[in-house]
Every structure is written in structure tokens, then in C-alpha cells.
PDB file of C-alpha atoms in Angstrom:
ATOM      1  CA  UNK A  18      17.337  -5.293  67.133  1.00 38.00           C
ATOM      2  CA  UNK A  19      16.303  -9.189  67.906  1.00 41.00           C
ATOM      3  CA  UNK A  20      18.490 -11.758  65.932  1.00 40.00           C
ATOM      4  CA  UNK A  21      14.765 -13.111  65.134  1.00 43.00           C
ATOM      5  CA  UNK A  22      14.499  -9.477  63.287  1.00 46.00           C
ATOM      6  CA  UNK A  23      17.463  -9.797  60.936  1.00 41.00           C
ATOM      7  CA  UNK A  24      16.219 -10.673  57.508  1.00 54.00           C
ATOM      8  CA  UNK A  25      18.534 -14.549  56.197  1.00 68.00           C
ATOM      9  CA  UNK A  26      21.510 -14.661  53.817  1.00 76.00           C
ATOM     10  CA  UNK A  27      19.087 -14.799  50.690  1.00 86.00           C
ATOM     11  CA  UNK A  28      20.678 -17.596  48.483  1.00 87.00           C
ATOM     12  CA  UNK A  29      22.913 -16.438  45.584  1.00 93.00           C
ATOM     13  CA  UNK A  30      21.098 -15.537  42.033  1.00 92.00           C
ATOM     14  CA  UNK A  31      23.128 -17.709  39.508  1.00 95.00           C
ATOM     15  CA  UNK A  32      23.005 -21.890  39.130  1.00 95.00           C
ATOM     16  CA  UNK A  33      25.784 -24.075  37.372  1.00 96.00           C
ATOM     17  CA  UNK A  34      25.259 -24.818  34.557  1.00 96.00           C
ATOM     18  CA  UNK A  35      23.100 -27.721  34.313  1.00 96.00           C
ATOM     19  CA  UNK A  36      25.348 -29.938  32.190  1.00 96.00           C
ATOM     20  CA  UNK A  37      27.042 -29.963  35.726  1.00 96.00           C
ATOM     21  CA  UNK A  38      24.006 -32.713  36.651  1.00 96.00           C
ATOM     22  CA  UNK A  39      25.572 -35.074  33.908  1.00 96.00           C
ATOM     23  CA  UNK A  40      29.069 -34.234  35.349  1.00 96.00           C
ATOM     24  CA  UNK A  41      27.862 -35.229  38.817  1.00 96.00           C
ATOM     25  CA  UNK A  42      26.220 -38.083  38.310  1.00 96.00           C
ATOM     26  CA  UNK A  43      29.560 -40.279  35.988  1.00 96.00           C
ATOM     27  CA  UNK A  44      31.458 -38.399  38.266  1.00 94.00           C
ATOM     28  CA  UNK A  45      29.765 -40.874  41.006  1.00 95.00           C
ATOM     29  CA  UNK A  46      29.100 -43.363  38.849  1.00 95.00           C
ATOM     30  CA  UNK A  47      33.169 -43.668  38.386  1.00 95.00           C
ATOM     31  CA  UNK A  48      34.408 -43.264  41.953  1.00 94.00           C
ATOM     32  CA  UNK A  49      31.447 -44.477  44.028  1.00 96.00           C
ATOM     33  CA  UNK A  50      28.625 -45.807  42.840  1.00 97.00           C
ATOM     34  CA  UNK A  51      30.244 -47.767  40.125  1.00 96.00           C
ATOM     35  CA  UNK A  52      33.078 -49.652  42.275  1.00 97.00           C
ATOM     36  CA  UNK A  53      30.268 -50.199  44.481  1.00 97.00           C
ATOM     37  CA  UNK A  54      27.749 -52.149  42.537  1.00 97.00           C
ATOM     38  CA  UNK A  55      31.315 -54.155  40.278  1.00 97.00           C
ATOM     39  CA  UNK A  56      31.780 -55.322  44.616  1.00 97.00           C
ATOM     40  CA  UNK A  57      28.164 -56.247  44.808  1.00 96.00           C
ATOM     41  CA  UNK A  58      28.412 -58.311  41.383  1.00 96.00           C
ATOM     42  CA  UNK A  59      31.712 -59.751  42.063  1.00 96.00           C
ATOM     43  CA  UNK A  60      30.139 -61.920  45.382  1.00 95.00           C
ATOM     44  CA  UNK A  61      26.646 -62.412  43.691  1.00 94.00           C
ATOM     45  CA  UNK A  62      29.446 -64.032  40.755  1.00 95.00           C
ATOM     46  CA  UNK A  63      31.155 -66.412  43.520  1.00 94.00           C
ATOM     47  CA  UNK A  64      28.939 -67.112  45.400  1.00 93.00           C
ATOM     48  CA  UNK A  65      26.862 -68.897  42.389  1.00 92.00           C
ATOM     49  CA  UNK A  66      29.975 -70.575  41.507  1.00 92.00           C
ATOM     50  CA  UNK A  67      31.963 -71.618  44.702  1.00 92.00           C
ATOM     51  CA  UNK A  68      29.293 -71.265  47.597  1.00 89.00           C
ATOM     52  CA  UNK A  69      25.477 -71.158  46.280  1.00 87.00           C
ATOM     53  CA  UNK A  70      24.029 -72.429  49.431  1.00 89.00           C
ATOM     54  CA  UNK A  71      25.151 -68.810  50.897  1.00 90.00           C
ATOM     55  CA  UNK A  72      22.602 -66.656  48.056  1.00 90.00           C
ATOM     56  CA  UNK A  73      19.594 -66.869  50.218  1.00 92.00           C
ATOM     57  CA  UNK A  74      21.140 -64.991  52.860  1.00 94.00           C
ATOM     58  CA  UNK A  75      23.835 -62.765  50.192  1.00 93.00           C
ATOM     59  CA  UNK A  76      21.530 -61.105  48.143  1.00 94.00           C
ATOM     60  CA  UNK A  77      19.609 -59.440  50.479  1.00 95.00           C
ATOM     61  CA  UNK A  78      22.988 -58.149  52.652  1.00 96.00           C
ATOM     62  CA  UNK A  79      24.241 -56.459  48.969  1.00 96.00           C
ATOM     63  CA  UNK A  80      20.734 -55.592  48.685  1.00 96.00           C
ATOM     64  CA  UNK A  81      21.238 -53.498  51.630  1.00 96.00           C
ATOM     65  CA  UNK A  82      25.029 -52.716  51.950  1.00 96.00           C
ATOM     66  CA  UNK A  83      25.867 -52.107  48.393  1.00 96.00           C
ATOM     67  CA  UNK A  84      23.392 -51.953  45.368  1.00 97.00           C
ATOM     68  CA  UNK A  85      20.517 -50.109  46.717  1.00 97.00           C
ATOM     69  CA  UNK A  86      22.772 -46.922  48.681  1.00 97.00           C
ATOM     70  CA  UNK A  87      25.033 -47.218  45.646  1.00 97.00           C
ATOM     71  CA  UNK A  88      21.397 -46.328  42.734  1.00 97.00           C
ATOM     72  CA  UNK A  89      20.409 -43.863  45.273  1.00 96.00           C
ATOM     73  CA  UNK A  90      23.978 -41.494  46.095  1.00 97.00           C
ATOM     74  CA  UNK A  91      23.850 -42.326  41.860  1.00 96.00           C
ATOM     75  CA  UNK A  92      20.470 -40.367  41.433  1.00 96.00           C
ATOM     76  CA  UNK A  93      20.361 -37.899  44.050  1.00 95.00           C
ATOM     77  CA  UNK A  94      23.601 -36.426  44.970  1.00 96.00           C
ATOM     78  CA  UNK A  95      23.445 -35.099  41.669  1.00 96.00           C
ATOM     79  CA  UNK A  96      20.496 -33.663  41.753  1.00 95.00           C
ATOM     80  CA  UNK A  97      20.570 -32.293  45.328  1.00 95.00           C
ATOM     81  CA  UNK A  98      24.448 -30.774  44.670  1.00 95.00           C
ATOM     82  CA  UNK A  99      23.006 -28.473  40.879  1.00 96.00           C
ATOM     83  CA  UNK A 100      20.154 -27.311  43.803  1.00 94.00           C
ATOM     84  CA  UNK A 101      22.966 -26.497  46.462  1.00 93.00           C
ATOM     85  CA  UNK A 102      25.488 -24.799  43.813  1.00 95.00           C
ATOM     86  CA  UNK A 103      25.252 -20.886  43.087  1.00 96.00           C
ATOM     87  CA  UNK A 104      27.713 -17.365  42.811  1.00 95.00           C
ATOM     88  CA  UNK A 105      27.248 -14.592  42.305  1.00 94.00           C
ATOM     89  CA  UNK A 106      29.716 -11.521  41.773  1.00 93.00           C
ATOM     90  CA  UNK A 107      29.064  -8.291  43.661  1.00 90.00           C
ATOM     91  CA  UNK A 108      30.713  -4.323  43.178  1.00 86.00           C
ATOM     92  CA  UNK A 109      32.604  -5.729  46.188  1.00 89.00           C
ATOM     93  CA  UNK A 110      32.678  -9.220  47.315  1.00 91.00           C
ATOM     94  CA  UNK A 111      32.205 -12.576  45.140  1.00 92.00           C
ATOM     95  CA  UNK A 112      29.304 -14.636  47.070  1.00 93.00           C
ATOM     96  CA  UNK A 113      28.910 -18.864  46.521  1.00 94.00           C
ATOM     97  CA  UNK A 114      26.978 -21.453  47.427  1.00 94.00           C
ATOM     98  CA  UNK A 115      27.551 -25.343  47.695  1.00 93.00           C
ATOM     99  CA  UNK A 116      27.570 -28.608  49.517  1.00 90.00           C
ATOM    100  CA  UNK A 117      24.548 -31.604  49.273  1.00 88.00           C
ATOM    101  CA  UNK A 118      24.908 -32.721  52.279  1.00 89.00           C
ATOM    102  CA  UNK A 119      25.798 -30.128  54.599  1.00 90.00           C
ATOM    103  CA  UNK A 120      25.717 -26.853  52.862  1.00 89.00           C
ATOM    104  CA  UNK A 121      27.657 -23.400  53.104  1.00 90.00           C
ATOM    105  CA  UNK A 122      27.478 -19.919  52.012  1.00 91.00           C
ATOM    106  CA  UNK A 123      30.834 -18.007  51.725  1.00 91.00           C
ATOM    107  CA  UNK A 124      31.084 -14.300  51.758  1.00 90.00           C
ATOM    108  CA  UNK A 125      34.527 -12.867  50.004  1.00 89.00           C
ATOM    109  CA  UNK A 126      35.495  -9.543  49.801  1.00 90.00           C
ATOM    110  CA  UNK A 127      37.221  -8.475  46.382  1.00 90.00           C
ATOM    111  CA  UNK A 128      40.432  -7.125  48.431  1.00 88.00           C
ATOM    112  CA  UNK A 129      41.157 -10.868  49.381  1.00 89.00           C
ATOM    113  CA  UNK A 130      41.535 -12.267  46.292  1.00 91.00           C
ATOM    114  CA  UNK A 131      44.750 -13.517  45.901  1.00 91.00           C
ATOM    115  CA  UNK A 132      43.821 -15.605  42.080  1.00 91.00           C
ATOM    116  CA  UNK A 133      41.658 -16.900  39.677  1.00 93.00           C
ATOM    117  CA  UNK A 134      42.239 -20.074  38.420  1.00 93.00           C
ATOM    118  CA  UNK A 135      40.449 -22.279  36.034  1.00 93.00           C
ATOM    119  CA  UNK A 136      40.738 -26.066  36.843  1.00 92.00           C
ATOM    120  CA  UNK A 137      38.457 -28.711  33.621  1.00 93.00           C
ATOM    121  CA  UNK A 138      39.353 -32.366  35.178  1.00 91.00           C
ATOM    122  CA  UNK A 139      39.109 -35.363  32.496  1.00 92.00           C
ATOM    123  CA  UNK A 140      35.213 -35.796  32.875  1.00 92.00           C
ATOM    124  CA  UNK A 141      34.170 -32.394  33.473  1.00 94.00           C
ATOM    125  CA  UNK A 142      35.854 -31.392  29.854  1.00 94.00           C
ATOM    126  CA  UNK A 143      33.982 -34.408  28.072  1.00 93.00           C
ATOM    127  CA  UNK A 144      31.213 -32.558  29.278  1.00 95.00           C
ATOM    128  CA  UNK A 145      32.636 -28.682  27.996  1.00 95.00           C
ATOM    129  CA  UNK A 146      32.408 -27.564  32.274  1.00 97.00           C
ATOM    130  CA  UNK A 147      35.166 -25.473  34.189  1.00 96.00           C
ATOM    131  CA  UNK A 148      35.389 -25.427  38.346  1.00 96.00           C
ATOM    132  CA  UNK A 149      36.597 -22.005  39.242  1.00 95.00           C
ATOM    133  CA  UNK A 150      38.893 -20.998  41.737  1.00 94.00           C
ATOM    134  CA  UNK A 151      39.790 -18.521  43.670  1.00 93.00           C
ATOM    135  CA  UNK A 152      42.376 -17.900  46.865  1.00 91.00           C
ATOM    136  CA  UNK A 153      42.040 -15.630  48.809  1.00 87.00           C
ATOM    137  CA  UNK A 154      44.133 -14.472  51.768  1.00 81.00           C
ATOM    138  CA  UNK A 155      41.187 -15.881  54.656  1.00 76.00           C
ATOM    139  CA  UNK A 156      42.013 -18.736  56.324  1.00 75.00           C
ATOM    140  CA  UNK A 157      39.277 -20.294  55.808  1.00 75.00           C
ATOM    141  CA  UNK A 158      41.374 -21.068  52.556  1.00 79.00           C
ATOM    142  CA  UNK A 159      39.860 -20.905  48.937  1.00 88.00           C
ATOM    143  CA  UNK A 160      36.543 -20.649  47.043  1.00 91.00           C
ATOM    144  CA  UNK A 161      35.402 -23.059  44.202  1.00 92.00           C
ATOM    145  CA  UNK A 162      32.689 -22.557  41.766  1.00 95.00           C
ATOM    146  CA  UNK A 163      31.976 -25.931  40.357  1.00 95.00           C
ATOM    147  CA  UNK A 164      30.170 -26.617  37.166  1.00 95.00           C
ATOM    148  CA  UNK A 165      30.131 -23.744  34.667  1.00 96.00           C
ATOM    149  CA  UNK A 166      30.578 -23.850  31.500  1.00 96.00           C
ATOM    150  CA  UNK A 167      34.067 -23.391  29.838  1.00 94.00           C
ATOM    151  CA  UNK A 168      33.840 -19.700  28.229  1.00 94.00           C
ATOM    152  CA  UNK A 169      32.142 -18.428  31.879  1.00 94.00           C
ATOM    153  CA  UNK A 170      34.647 -19.722  33.476  1.00 94.00           C
ATOM    154  CA  UNK A 171      36.869 -17.656  31.504  1.00 94.00           C
ATOM    155  CA  UNK A 172      34.638 -14.917  31.717  1.00 94.00           C
ATOM    156  CA  UNK A 173      33.346 -14.970  35.472  1.00 94.00           C
ATOM    157  CA  UNK A 174      37.283 -14.886  36.002  1.00 93.00           C
ATOM    158  CA  UNK A 175      38.432 -12.389  34.244  1.00 93.00           C
ATOM    159  CA  UNK A 176      35.175 -10.404  36.263  1.00 93.00           C
ATOM    160  CA  UNK A 177      36.460 -11.088  39.537  1.00 92.00           C
ATOM    161  CA  UNK A 178      40.365  -9.839  38.762  1.00 89.00           C
ATOM    162  CA  UNK A 179      38.730  -7.220  37.139  1.00 90.00           C
ATOM    163  CA  UNK A 180      37.329  -6.757  40.338  1.00 88.00           C
ATOM    164  CA  UNK A 181      39.654  -6.929  42.445  1.00 86.00           C
ATOM    165  CA  UNK A 182      41.739  -4.853  40.407  1.00 82.00           C
ATOM    166  CA  UNK A 183      38.814  -2.077  41.673  1.00 81.00           C
ATOM    167  CA  UNK A 184      38.794  -3.133  44.782  1.00 75.00           C
ATOM    168  CA  UNK A 185      42.236  -2.130  45.573  1.00 70.00           C
ATOM    169  CA  UNK A 186      43.224   1.242  43.914  1.00 70.00           C
ATOM    170  CA  UNK A 187      43.645   4.418  45.919  1.00 56.00           C
ATOM    171  CA  UNK A 188      40.243   5.876  45.430  1.00 54.00           C
ATOM    172  CA  UNK A 189      38.370   2.800  45.335  1.00 42.00           C
ATOM    173  CA  UNK A 190      35.345   3.139  48.081  1.00 48.00           C
ATOM    174  CA  UNK A 191      36.448   0.672  51.962  1.00 47.00           C
ATOM    175  CA  UNK A 192      35.236  -2.987  50.168  1.00 45.00           C
ATOM    176  CA  UNK A 193      32.498  -3.790  52.854  1.00 45.00           C
ATOM    177  CA  UNK A 194      31.320  -7.383  53.634  1.00 44.00           C
ATOM    178  CA  UNK A 195      27.871  -7.416  51.449  1.00 47.00           C
ATOM    179  CA  UNK A 196      24.413  -7.674  53.681  1.00 44.00           C
ATOM    180  CA  UNK A 197      21.133 -10.617  53.328  1.00 38.00           C
ATOM    181  CA  UNK A 198      20.157  -8.087  50.204  1.00 39.00           C
ATOM    182  CA  UNK A 199      23.785  -7.442  48.174  1.00 41.00           C
ATOM    183  CA  UNK A 200      22.947  -5.446  44.995  1.00 38.00           C
ATOM    184  CA  UNK A 201      23.201  -7.810  42.080  1.00 41.00           C
ATOM    185  CA  UNK A 202      22.736  -7.798  38.158  1.00 38.00           C
ATOM    186  CA  UNK A 203      20.443 -10.866  37.564  1.00 39.00           C
ATOM    187  CA  UNK A 204      21.448 -12.856  34.422  1.00 41.00           C
ATOM    188  CA  UNK A 205      19.556 -12.230  31.695  1.00 38.00           C
ATOM    189  CA  UNK A 206      18.315 -15.425  30.481  1.00 40.00           C
ATOM    190  CA  UNK A 207      17.856 -18.647  32.289  1.00 37.00           C
ATOM    191  CA  UNK A 208      20.514 -20.033  30.601  1.00 38.00           C
ATOM    192  CA  UNK A 209      23.100 -16.480  31.204  1.00 37.00           C
ATOM    193  CA  UNK A 210      25.909 -17.112  33.990  1.00 39.00           C
ATOM    194  CA  UNK A 211      28.320 -14.440  34.354  1.00 40.00           C
ATOM    195  CA  UNK A 212      27.257 -10.823  34.067  1.00 41.00           C
ATOM    196  CA  UNK A 213      27.681  -8.517  30.668  1.00 36.00           C
ATOM    197  CA  UNK A 214      31.077  -5.822  31.316  1.00 37.00           C
ATOM    198  CA  UNK A 215      29.432  -2.520  32.575  1.00 39.00           C
ATOM    199  CA  UNK A 216      26.334  -4.491  35.586  1.00 36.00           C
ATOM    200  CA  UNK A 217      27.610  -5.109  39.261  1.00 39.00           C
ATOM    201  CA  UNK A 218      28.436  -8.743  38.658  1.00 38.00           C
ATOM    202  CA  UNK A 219      26.193 -11.423  40.055  1.00 39.00           C
ATOM    203  CA  UNK A 220      29.176 -14.573  41.763  1.00 35.00           C
TER     204      UNK A 220
END
């Protein structure tokens, strides 16, 4: 079989919570876009007060170097990040995708999971969101699923913990790496984020 005959890896089934777009927008305004816009405004005011003759060339320069990139980042980053973030919990592995410029997908066998934590920053708490961090024995590092609703993050952490325990029991089947069509039960509706006990899960 040639490489062209191998099916592509499908995306994880479940997107993160829609409020994640608002969270990422607020994060952009606080960390990147806001400071850039404030810098542009300060430079323009200083020019008006002390160097009025520089305004004809300074204003276009500020628009190109600060204002336009700041607005583009605040508008585009949250949308692309939301489109690129997804998760799925299967019977044998956690499957996660993230990134907004460089897209990354990771399949982590449950047998390699060491700890599962939920992290909530100050802006995340404002929107009722959390980030699930799965620490593994792999040198690739931890797996992060950002933008989950609080309740979904807690439930997913519980399900991963239970599935990890099952995968490590002596009578458990050997843990294979999921293929491109790994089965997982989809969420029951458009807003569901976590499969309930008794399903295969979704990461």
C-alpha cells in the first residue's frame, strides 16, 4: 500500500465550548491587541502635543505597524483557534487538536496518562471555562484541551481517570494507537461536550 492509499487522520469529534471565542478575544485584548492599540494612541497624542509636524507620516505608520495588526489579531485569532480546537475520548486514547496558525493533532494512549488536572485562569473563570491538562509519560509533553465548560472539564477528567485505570488493569486489552477512524460515540446534541458513562467517549 502506498502512502496515497492511507486515509487521512480525521479531526476529533467534539469542539470546545462556544464561549471560548469570547475568552480568546478578551485574552487578545489584554495581552496583545490592547497594549498595541494603547501604544499607538500614546504615540499619536505625544505627536499632537509636541511634534505636530510628524502627524502626516506618523499616523499611517502607526496604522500599518500597530493598529491594523492589533485589530486583525483580536478578530481572527479567536475564530481560527475555535475552529482548530477539538477533542475526543476513545476507549484506548485521548485525541486532541489545537493551534490557530500551526495546527496540531495528538493521540495519547491512556496507558501513558499520569495525571489529569483542570486549570482556570482569571479570564476563564469570568466565562465559566477551564483547561484540561493531561500529563503523560511521553517526551512530547502534556496534552491541553482549552475552552471547556467547567462541568464538562470536570466530567471529562473523571472519565479519563476511569478509562486510564481500566486500561492499566491486568486483564485489559493491549492499548493500541487509534487509527484514522477510531470509533467514539458522538455527543448527544450540538452543545454536549462529554459522553456519559457507558459510551466509548470522545476526546
